[in-house]
């Protein structure tokens, strides 16, 4: 069945450092790919999405490119801030529109 | 536009007690989801409603969990009786019909002692 694999955390960075969180997927069809973020004590928020190969999703300085050849959707940000500290989830949605989730990657950014 | 509303935010109960959670989705969203999120894991879908009909409840422990969505708007999720392993955050999400973007509420954090 479909699955999502994310790099394990926690990830600890200093402010203004470059961030990469790896995500790879397995799917039988042509899924849509998502990054959701969960700030402490809050629900999940959609951060960005991509619906087809080579699409780039971007929001709040974060980017991720849908790479069909490597089945990846890595999340990147050029300069992280303390306010980016959160748990990041990679997910896919296939033909049935159900979300398949990764386990989440915790990010802590120190000033 | 108001987001997905959930209550209560926190609940502490003893094992074998019952508990209920409430969710009000975004206005006009036909699809409603209940997820269980155990600490350190991704969300696990418990049940999906399309209007007031159940689309998928394959992972709902039906011996103790129940959910309803009367009139196709608000929904309640009940656990009776609760077990220690039910300690988790219960998330409600909604989406418009046919869409693959889900919008989440803040969740209810349940602690079973």
PDB file of N, CA, C and O in Angstrom, chain A residues 32 34 36 38 41-46 49 51 87 89 93-94 96-99 101-104, chain B residues 9-10 33 35 37 40-43 45 48 55-56 91 98-107:
ATOM      1  N   UNK A  32      -1.114  13.410  -4.725  1.00  0.00           N
ATOM      2  CA  UNK A  32      -0.780  14.772  -4.325  1.00  0.00           C
ATOM      3  C   UNK A  32       0.052  14.669  -3.055  1.00  0.00           C
ATOM      4  O   UNK A  32      -0.139  13.761  -2.246  1.00  0.00           O
ATOM      5  N   UNK A  34       1.896  16.674   0.379  1.00  0.00           N
ATOM      6  CA  UNK A  34       1.643  17.780   1.301  1.00  0.00           C
ATOM      7  C   UNK A  34       2.720  17.825   2.385  1.00  0.00           C
ATOM      8  O   UNK A  34       3.287  16.802   2.765  1.00  0.00           O
ATOM      9  N   UNK A  36       2.430  19.350   6.258  1.00  0.00           N
ATOM     10  CA  UNK A  36       1.645  19.973   7.305  1.00  0.00           C
ATOM     11  C   UNK A  36       2.581  20.324   8.453  1.00  0.00           C
ATOM     12  O   UNK A  36       3.581  19.638   8.686  1.00  0.00           O
ATOM     13  N   UNK A  38       2.696  21.399  12.709  1.00  0.00           N
ATOM     14  CA  UNK A  38       1.954  21.399  13.975  1.00  0.00           C
ATOM     15  C   UNK A  38       2.769  22.161  15.004  1.00  0.00           C
ATOM     16  O   UNK A  38       3.781  21.657  15.501  1.00  0.00           O
ATOM     17  N   UNK A  41       0.938  22.752  20.917  1.00  0.00           N
ATOM     18  CA  UNK A  41      -0.404  22.974  21.448  1.00  0.00           C
ATOM     19  C   UNK A  41      -1.467  23.288  20.417  1.00  0.00           C
ATOM     20  O   UNK A  41      -2.600  23.626  20.785  1.00  0.00           O
ATOM     21  N   UNK A  42      -1.125  23.186  19.149  1.00  0.00           N
ATOM     22  CA  UNK A  42      -2.089  23.530  18.096  1.00  0.00           C
ATOM     23  C   UNK A  42      -2.380  22.336  17.200  1.00  0.00           C
ATOM     24  O   UNK A  42      -1.729  21.305  17.260  1.00  0.00           O
ATOM     25  N   UNK A  43      -3.377  22.505  16.350  1.00  0.00           N
ATOM     26  CA  UNK A  43      -3.703  21.470  15.379  1.00  0.00           C
ATOM     27  C   UNK A  43      -2.783  21.545  14.179  1.00  0.00           C
ATOM     28  O   UNK A  43      -1.881  22.372  14.109  1.00  0.00           O
ATOM     29  N   UNK A  44      -3.029  20.676  13.229  1.00  0.00           N
ATOM     30  CA  UNK A  44      -2.217  20.625  12.015  1.00  0.00           C
ATOM     31  C   UNK A  44      -2.645  21.709  11.037  1.00  0.00           C
ATOM     32  O   UNK A  44      -3.831  21.938  10.839  1.00  0.00           O
ATOM     33  N   UNK A  45      -1.654  22.345  10.416  1.00  0.00           N
ATOM     34  CA  UNK A  45      -1.938  23.362   9.401  1.00  0.00           C
ATOM     35  C   UNK A  45      -1.242  22.962   8.113  1.00  0.00           C
ATOM     36  O   UNK A  45      -0.092  22.523   8.130  1.00  0.00           O
ATOM     37  N   UNK A  46      -1.940  23.126   7.007  1.00  0.00           N
ATOM     38  CA  UNK A  46      -1.309  22.879   5.723  1.00  0.00           C
ATOM     39  C   UNK A  46      -0.231  23.924   5.476  1.00  0.00           C
ATOM     40  O   UNK A  46      -0.487  25.125   5.528  1.00  0.00           O
ATOM     41  N   UNK A  49       1.721  22.366  -0.718  1.00  0.00           N
ATOM     42  CA  UNK A  49       1.321  21.150  -1.422  1.00  0.00           C
ATOM     43  C   UNK A  49       1.805  21.184  -2.865  1.00  0.00           C
ATOM     44  O   UNK A  49       2.152  22.248  -3.388  1.00  0.00           O
ATOM     45  N   UNK A  51       0.713  18.937  -6.629  1.00  0.00           N
ATOM     46  CA  UNK A  51      -0.237  17.951  -7.139  1.00  0.00           C
ATOM     47  C   UNK A  51       0.292  17.116  -8.295  1.00  0.00           C
ATOM     48  O   UNK A  51      -0.328  16.106  -8.650  1.00  0.00           O
ATOM     49  N   UNK A  87       6.478  20.583  14.728  1.00  0.00           N
ATOM     50  CA  UNK A  87       6.603  19.244  14.147  1.00  0.00           C
ATOM     51  C   UNK A  87       6.071  19.308  12.720  1.00  0.00           C
ATOM     52  O   UNK A  87       4.991  19.847  12.482  1.00  0.00           O
ATOM     53  N   UNK A  89       4.986  17.328   9.209  1.00  0.00           N
ATOM     54  CA  UNK A  89       4.501  16.047   8.703  1.00  0.00           C
ATOM     55  C   UNK A  89       4.417  16.087   7.186  1.00  0.00           C
ATOM     56  O   UNK A  89       3.819  17.001   6.612  1.00  0.00           O
ATOM     57  N   UNK A  93      -1.864  12.056  -0.704  1.00  0.00           N
ATOM     58  CA  UNK A  93      -3.269  11.756  -0.940  1.00  0.00           C
ATOM     59  C   UNK A  93      -3.369  11.131  -2.317  1.00  0.00           C
ATOM     60  O   UNK A  93      -2.973  11.744  -3.308  1.00  0.00           O
ATOM     61  N   UNK A  94      -3.876   9.914  -2.353  1.00  0.00           N
ATOM     62  CA  UNK A  94      -3.952   9.195  -3.620  1.00  0.00           C
ATOM     63  C   UNK A  94      -5.358   9.298  -4.195  1.00  0.00           C
ATOM     64  O   UNK A  94      -6.139  10.150  -3.773  1.00  0.00           O
ATOM     65  N   UNK A  96      -8.105   7.951  -3.652  1.00  0.00           N
ATOM     66  CA  UNK A  96      -9.254   7.942  -2.744  1.00  0.00           C
ATOM     67  C   UNK A  96      -9.277   9.153  -1.822  1.00  0.00           C
ATOM     68  O   UNK A  96     -10.140   9.252  -0.940  1.00  0.00           O
ATOM     69  N   UNK A  97      -8.309  10.071  -2.000  1.00  0.00           N
ATOM     70  CA  UNK A  97      -8.232  11.320  -1.253  1.00  0.00           C
ATOM     71  C   UNK A  97      -8.001  11.137   0.236  1.00  0.00           C
ATOM     72  O   UNK A  97      -8.131  12.096   0.998  1.00  0.00           O
ATOM     73  N   UNK A  98      -7.650   9.926   0.681  1.00  0.00           N
ATOM     74  CA  UNK A  98      -7.305   9.756   2.083  1.00  0.00           C
ATOM     75  C   UNK A  98      -5.851  10.178   2.258  1.00  0.00           C
ATOM     76  O   UNK A  98      -5.011   9.988   1.395  1.00  0.00           O
ATOM     77  N   UNK A  99      -5.557  10.775   3.404  1.00  0.00           N
ATOM     78  CA  UNK A  99      -4.198  11.197   3.685  1.00  0.00           C
ATOM     79  C   UNK A  99      -3.414  10.056   4.330  1.00  0.00           C
ATOM     80  O   UNK A  99      -3.855   9.467   5.308  1.00  0.00           O
ATOM     81  N   UNK A 101       0.149   9.490   6.220  1.00  0.00           N
ATOM     82  CA  UNK A 101       1.045  10.383   6.944  1.00  0.00           C
ATOM     83  C   UNK A 101       2.400   9.751   7.231  1.00  0.00           C
ATOM     84  O   UNK A 101       2.492   8.550   7.495  1.00  0.00           O
ATOM     85  N   UNK A 102       3.422  10.595   7.235  1.00  0.00           N
ATOM     86  CA  UNK A 102       4.691  10.210   7.834  1.00  0.00           C
ATOM     87  C   UNK A 102       4.597  10.347   9.346  1.00  0.00           C
ATOM     88  O   UNK A 102       3.578  10.799   9.879  1.00  0.00           O
ATOM     89  N   UNK A 103       5.662   9.965  10.038  1.00  0.00           N
ATOM     90  CA  UNK A 103       5.641   9.978  11.502  1.00  0.00           C
ATOM     91  C   UNK A 103       5.905  11.354  12.093  1.00  0.00           C
ATOM     92  O   UNK A 103       5.743  11.548  13.298  1.00  0.00           O
ATOM     93  N   UNK A 104       6.323  12.292  11.267  1.00  0.00           N
ATOM     94  CA  UNK A 104       6.588  13.637  11.759  1.00  0.00           C
ATOM     95  C   UNK A 104       8.055  13.821  12.129  1.00  0.00           C
ATOM     96  O   UNK A 104       8.735  12.888  12.563  1.00  0.00           O
TER      97      UNK A 104
ATOM     98  N   UNK B   9     -10.690  21.223  24.930  1.00  0.00           N
ATOM     99  CA  UNK B   9      -9.285  21.181  24.522  1.00  0.00           C
ATOM    100  C   UNK B   9      -8.530  20.110  25.288  1.00  0.00           C
ATOM    101  O   UNK B   9      -7.606  19.489  24.755  1.00  0.00           O
ATOM    102  N   UNK B  10      -8.911  19.902  26.524  1.00  0.00           N
ATOM    103  CA  UNK B  10      -8.228  18.919  27.366  1.00  0.00           C
ATOM    104  C   UNK B  10      -9.275  18.145  28.166  1.00  0.00           C
ATOM    105  O   UNK B  10     -10.306  18.704  28.545  1.00  0.00           O
ATOM    106  N   UNK B  33     -13.603  14.291   9.248  1.00  0.00           N
ATOM    107  CA  UNK B  33     -12.700  13.214   9.663  1.00  0.00           C
ATOM    108  C   UNK B  33     -12.419  13.321  11.164  1.00  0.00           C
ATOM    109  O   UNK B  33     -12.260  14.416  11.691  1.00  0.00           O
ATOM    110  N   UNK B  35      -9.418  11.838  13.693  1.00  0.00           N
ATOM    111  CA  UNK B  35      -8.120  11.179  13.767  1.00  0.00           C
ATOM    112  C   UNK B  35      -7.718  11.005  15.226  1.00  0.00           C
ATOM    113  O   UNK B  35      -8.065  11.811  16.086  1.00  0.00           O
ATOM    114  N   UNK B  37      -4.149  10.864  17.333  1.00  0.00           N
ATOM    115  CA  UNK B  37      -2.707  11.098  17.201  1.00  0.00           C
ATOM    116  C   UNK B  37      -2.038  10.776  18.522  1.00  0.00           C
ATOM    117  O   UNK B  37      -2.164  11.530  19.496  1.00  0.00           O
ATOM    118  N   UNK B  40       4.242  11.326  19.266  1.00  0.00           N
ATOM    119  CA  UNK B  40       5.367  10.829  18.477  1.00  0.00           C
ATOM    120  C   UNK B  40       4.969  10.108  17.202  1.00  0.00           C
ATOM    121  O   UNK B  40       5.831   9.577  16.498  1.00  0.00           O
ATOM    122  N   UNK B  41       3.689  10.105  16.882  1.00  0.00           N
ATOM    123  CA  UNK B  41       3.217   9.423  15.669  1.00  0.00           C
ATOM    124  C   UNK B  41       2.406  10.370  14.796  1.00  0.00           C
ATOM    125  O   UNK B  41       1.967  11.440  15.242  1.00  0.00           O
ATOM    126  N   UNK B  42       2.201   9.954  13.561  1.00  0.00           N
ATOM    127  CA  UNK B  42       1.313  10.698  12.679  1.00  0.00           C
ATOM    128  C   UNK B  42      -0.136  10.393  13.013  1.00  0.00           C
ATOM    129  O   UNK B  42      -0.432   9.439  13.733  1.00  0.00           O
ATOM    130  N   UNK B  43      -1.055  11.210  12.511  1.00  0.00           N
ATOM    131  CA  UNK B  43      -2.480  10.967  12.770  1.00  0.00           C
ATOM    132  C   UNK B  43      -2.948   9.654  12.160  1.00  0.00           C
ATOM    133  O   UNK B  43      -2.519   9.279  11.074  1.00  0.00           O
ATOM    134  N   UNK B  45      -6.428   7.781  10.965  1.00  0.00           N
ATOM    135  CA  UNK B  45      -7.835   8.023  10.679  1.00  0.00           C
ATOM    136  C   UNK B  45      -8.715   7.030  11.420  1.00  0.00           C
ATOM    137  O   UNK B  45      -8.527   5.812  11.309  1.00  0.00           O
ATOM    138  N   UNK B  48     -14.415   8.563   8.737  1.00  0.00           N
ATOM    139  CA  UNK B  48     -14.656   9.620   7.757  1.00  0.00           C
ATOM    140  C   UNK B  48     -16.141   9.646   7.423  1.00  0.00           C
ATOM    141  O   UNK B  48     -16.739   8.609   7.127  1.00  0.00           O
ATOM    142  N   UNK B  55     -18.169   6.956   5.463  1.00  0.00           N
ATOM    143  CA  UNK B  55     -17.435   6.504   4.281  1.00  0.00           C
ATOM    144  C   UNK B  55     -16.421   5.428   4.647  1.00  0.00           C
ATOM    145  O   UNK B  55     -16.247   4.454   3.926  1.00  0.00           O
ATOM    146  N   UNK B  56     -15.752   5.632   5.792  1.00  0.00           N
ATOM    147  CA  UNK B  56     -14.700   4.698   6.203  1.00  0.00           C
ATOM    148  C   UNK B  56     -14.612   4.703   7.713  1.00  0.00           C
ATOM    149  O   UNK B  56     -14.379   5.750   8.305  1.00  0.00           O
ATOM    150  N   UNK B  91      -8.122  14.587  16.801  1.00  0.00           N
ATOM    151  CA  UNK B  91      -8.194  15.683  15.844  1.00  0.00           C
ATOM    152  C   UNK B  91      -9.413  15.520  14.956  1.00  0.00           C
ATOM    153  O   UNK B  91      -9.708  14.415  14.481  1.00  0.00           O
ATOM    154  N   UNK B  98     -14.939  16.322  -2.505  1.00  0.00           N
ATOM    155  CA  UNK B  98     -14.025  16.027  -3.600  1.00  0.00           C
ATOM    156  C   UNK B  98     -12.655  16.647  -3.475  1.00  0.00           C
ATOM    157  O   UNK B  98     -11.783  16.378  -4.292  1.00  0.00           O
ATOM    158  N   UNK B  99     -12.425  17.469  -2.455  1.00  0.00           N
ATOM    159  CA  UNK B  99     -11.124  18.129  -2.301  1.00  0.00           C
ATOM    160  C   UNK B  99     -10.174  17.246  -1.510  1.00  0.00           C
ATOM    161  O   UNK B  99     -10.606  16.413  -0.714  1.00  0.00           O
ATOM    162  N   UNK B 100      -8.861  17.431  -1.738  1.00  0.00           N
ATOM    163  CA  UNK B 100      -7.906  16.636  -0.970  1.00  0.00           C
ATOM    164  C   UNK B 100      -7.143  17.453   0.050  1.00  0.00           C
ATOM    165  O   UNK B 100      -6.168  16.975   0.620  1.00  0.00           O
ATOM    166  N   UNK B 101      -7.567  18.682   0.306  1.00  0.00           N
ATOM    167  CA  UNK B 101      -6.966  19.469   1.389  1.00  0.00           C
ATOM    168  C   UNK B 101      -7.884  19.383   2.590  1.00  0.00           C
ATOM    169  O   UNK B 101      -9.076  19.691   2.496  1.00  0.00           O
ATOM    170  N   UNK B 102      -7.311  18.967   3.722  1.00  0.00           N
ATOM    171  CA  UNK B 102      -8.081  18.872   4.954  1.00  0.00           C
ATOM    172  C   UNK B 102      -7.664  19.988   5.895  1.00  0.00           C
ATOM    173  O   UNK B 102      -6.483  20.309   6.013  1.00  0.00           O
ATOM    174  N   UNK B 103      -8.638  20.550   6.580  1.00  0.00           N
ATOM    175  CA  UNK B 103      -8.416  21.622   7.543  1.00  0.00           C
ATOM    176  C   UNK B 103      -8.702  21.068   8.934  1.00  0.00           C
ATOM    177  O   UNK B 103      -9.758  20.486   9.160  1.00  0.00           O
ATOM    178  N   UNK B 104      -7.736  21.306   9.827  1.00  0.00           N
ATOM    179  CA  UNK B 104      -7.785  20.669  11.137  1.00  0.00           C
ATOM    180  C   UNK B 104      -8.178  21.629  12.244  1.00  0.00           C
ATOM    181  O   UNK B 104      -7.831  22.825  12.217  1.00  0.00           O
ATOM    182  N   UNK B 105      -8.863  21.081  13.238  1.00  0.00           N
ATOM    183  CA  UNK B 105      -9.083  21.795  14.480  1.00  0.00           C
ATOM    184  C   UNK B 105      -7.868  21.678  15.384  1.00  0.00           C
ATOM    185  O   UNK B 105      -6.891  21.000  15.052  1.00  0.00           O
ATOM    186  N   UNK B 106      -7.935  22.333  16.534  1.00  0.00           N
ATOM    187  CA  UNK B 106      -6.799  22.358  17.473  1.00  0.00           C
ATOM    188  C   UNK B 106      -6.644  21.038  18.219  1.00  0.00           C
ATOM    189  O   UNK B 106      -5.602  20.775  18.807  1.00  0.00           O
ATOM    190  N   UNK B 107      -7.703  20.213  18.208  1.00  0.00           N
ATOM    191  CA  UNK B 107      -7.603  18.904  18.845  1.00  0.00           C
ATOM    192  C   UNK B 107      -8.041  18.900  20.298  1.00  0.00           C
ATOM    193  O   UNK B 107      -8.115  19.942  20.956  1.00  0.00           O
TER     194      UNK B 107
END
